[in-house]
Coordinates of C-alpha atoms in Angstrom, one line a residue:
E184 CA 0.0 0.0 0.0
I185 CA 1.3 3.4 -1.0
P186 CA -0.3 6.4 0.8
L187 CA -1.3 9.2 -1.6
P188 CA -3.0 11.7 0.8
N189 CA -3.0 14.5 -1.7
V190 CA -4.5 12.6 -4.6
K191 CA -8.2 12.1 -5.1
S192 CA -9.4 8.7 -6.2
T193 CA -11.0 10.0 -9.4
A194 CA -7.7 11.7 -10.3
L195 CA -5.7 8.6 -9.4
E196 CA -7.9 6.5 -11.8
K197 CA -7.1 8.9 -14.6
V198 CA -3.4 9.0 -13.8
I199 CA -3.3 5.2 -14.0
E200 CA -5.3 5.3 -17.3
F201 CA -2.8 7.9 -18.7
C202 CA 0.2 5.9 -17.6
E203 CA -1.1 2.6 -19.1
H204 CA -1.8 4.3 -22.4
Y205 CA 1.5 6.2 -22.4
E206 CA 3.5 3.0 -21.6
K207 CA 1.6 0.3 -23.6
E208 CA -0.2 2.1 -26.5
Q209 CA 1.4 5.4 -27.6
P210 CA 3.9 7.6 -25.9
M211 CA 3.0 11.3 -26.1
G212 CA 5.4 13.4 -28.2
E213 CA 7.0 16.6 -27.0
I214 CA 4.4 19.4 -26.7
E215 CA 5.5 22.3 -28.8
K216 CA 5.7 25.6 -26.9
P217 CA 4.2 28.0 -27.4
L218 CA 1.1 26.1 -28.3
K219 CA 0.1 26.2 -31.9
S220 CA -3.6 26.5 -31.1
A221 CA -6.2 26.6 -28.4
N222 CA -7.5 23.4 -30.0
M223 CA -5.7 20.6 -28.1
E224 CA -6.0 18.2 -31.1
E225 CA -3.6 20.5 -33.0
N226 CA -1.1 20.3 -30.2
V227 CA -1.2 16.6 -29.2
D228 CA -2.6 13.3 -30.6
K229 CA -6.4 12.9 -30.3
W230 CA -6.3 10.4 -27.5
Y231 CA -4.3 12.8 -25.3
A232 CA -6.5 15.8 -26.3
D233 CA -9.6 13.8 -25.4
F234 CA -8.0 12.7 -22.2
V235 CA -7.8 16.2 -20.9
D236 CA -11.2 17.2 -22.2
V237 CA -12.6 17.1 -18.7
E238 CA -14.3 19.4 -16.2
Q239 CA -12.1 22.1 -14.8
A240 CA -12.1 20.7 -11.3
L241 CA -10.9 17.3 -12.5
L242 CA -8.3 19.0 -14.7
F243 CA -6.9 20.8 -11.6
D244 CA -7.0 17.5 -9.6
L245 CA -5.0 15.9 -12.4
I246 CA -2.4 18.7 -12.3
F247 CA -2.0 18.3 -8.5
A248 CA -1.8 14.5 -8.8
A249 CA 0.7 14.6 -11.7
N250 CA 2.8 17.0 -9.7
Y251 CA 2.6 15.1 -6.4
M252 CA 3.3 11.7 -8.1
D253 CA 6.0 13.2 -10.4
V254 CA 4.4 12.1 -13.7
K255 CA 6.0 14.7 -15.9
P256 CA 4.3 13.8 -19.2
L257 CA 0.9 14.2 -17.6
L258 CA 2.0 17.4 -15.9
D259 CA 3.1 18.7 -19.3
L260 CA -0.2 17.6 -20.9
T261 CA -2.4 19.2 -18.2
G262 CA -0.4 22.3 -18.2
A263 CA -0.8 22.6 -22.0
K264 CA -4.5 22.1 -21.6
V265 CA -4.7 25.0 -19.1
A266 CA -2.5 27.1 -21.5
S267 CA -4.9 26.3 -24.3
M268 CA -7.8 27.6 -22.2
F269 CA -5.9 31.0 -22.0
K270 CA -4.9 31.2 -25.6
G271 CA -6.7 33.9 -27.6
R272 CA -8.8 35.0 -24.7
T273 CA -9.1 38.5 -23.2
T274 CA -8.3 39.1 -19.5
A275 CA -12.0 39.4 -18.8
E276 CA -12.8 36.0 -20.5
I277 CA -10.0 34.3 -18.6
R278 CA -11.3 35.8 -15.3
E279 CA -14.8 34.5 -16.1
A280 CA -13.6 31.0 -17.3
F281 CA -11.5 30.5 -14.1
G282 CA -13.8 32.1 -11.6
I283 CA -11.4 34.9 -10.8
G284 CA -12.9 37.9 -9.1
P285 CA -13.0 41.5 -10.5
N286 CA -9.8 43.3 -11.4
D287 CA -8.5 45.2 -8.4
F288 CA -5.7 47.0 -10.2
T289 CA -5.8 50.6 -10.9
P290 CA -5.6 51.5 -14.6
E291 CA -2.0 52.6 -14.0
E292 CA -1.1 49.4 -12.3
E293 CA -2.7 47.3 -15.1
A294 CA -0.8 49.3 -17.7
M295 CA 2.5 48.7 -15.8
V296 CA 1.8 44.9 -15.6
R297 CA 1.0 44.8 -19.3
D298 CA 4.2 46.7 -20.2
Q299 CA 6.3 44.3 -18.1
N300 CA 4.7 41.2 -19.7
T301 CA 4.5 42.1 -23.4
W302 CA 6.2 38.7 -24.1
C303 CA 3.0 36.8 -23.3
E304 CA 0.7 38.8 -25.6
A305 CA -0.2 37.1 -28.9
P306 CA 1.8 38.4 -31.9

């Protein structure tokens, strides 16, 4: 018996499914960064794109499980899925999608943050 206090059973089942597929069926290739598209099927094979097409709560449980269990390919995949959820969205859309409260920056503070992080804006 191996204690996994930080891993929910539903996430553990998915981690096992991922590892079995990865090992026996089809290893996942390297995920290109930055992502080509917000559509995961354009970034990874269909099985992997479908695998992370889950509710947001389970996706975050998978991220925590992959990190806790040190399953790097799954951590890469789930991180890419979250990045795809950001790709092409405005700040307001991201806040709504992730349940982030209202912006508490002043317009000056927001402009400063945008200037400091121009590298993350779409070309």
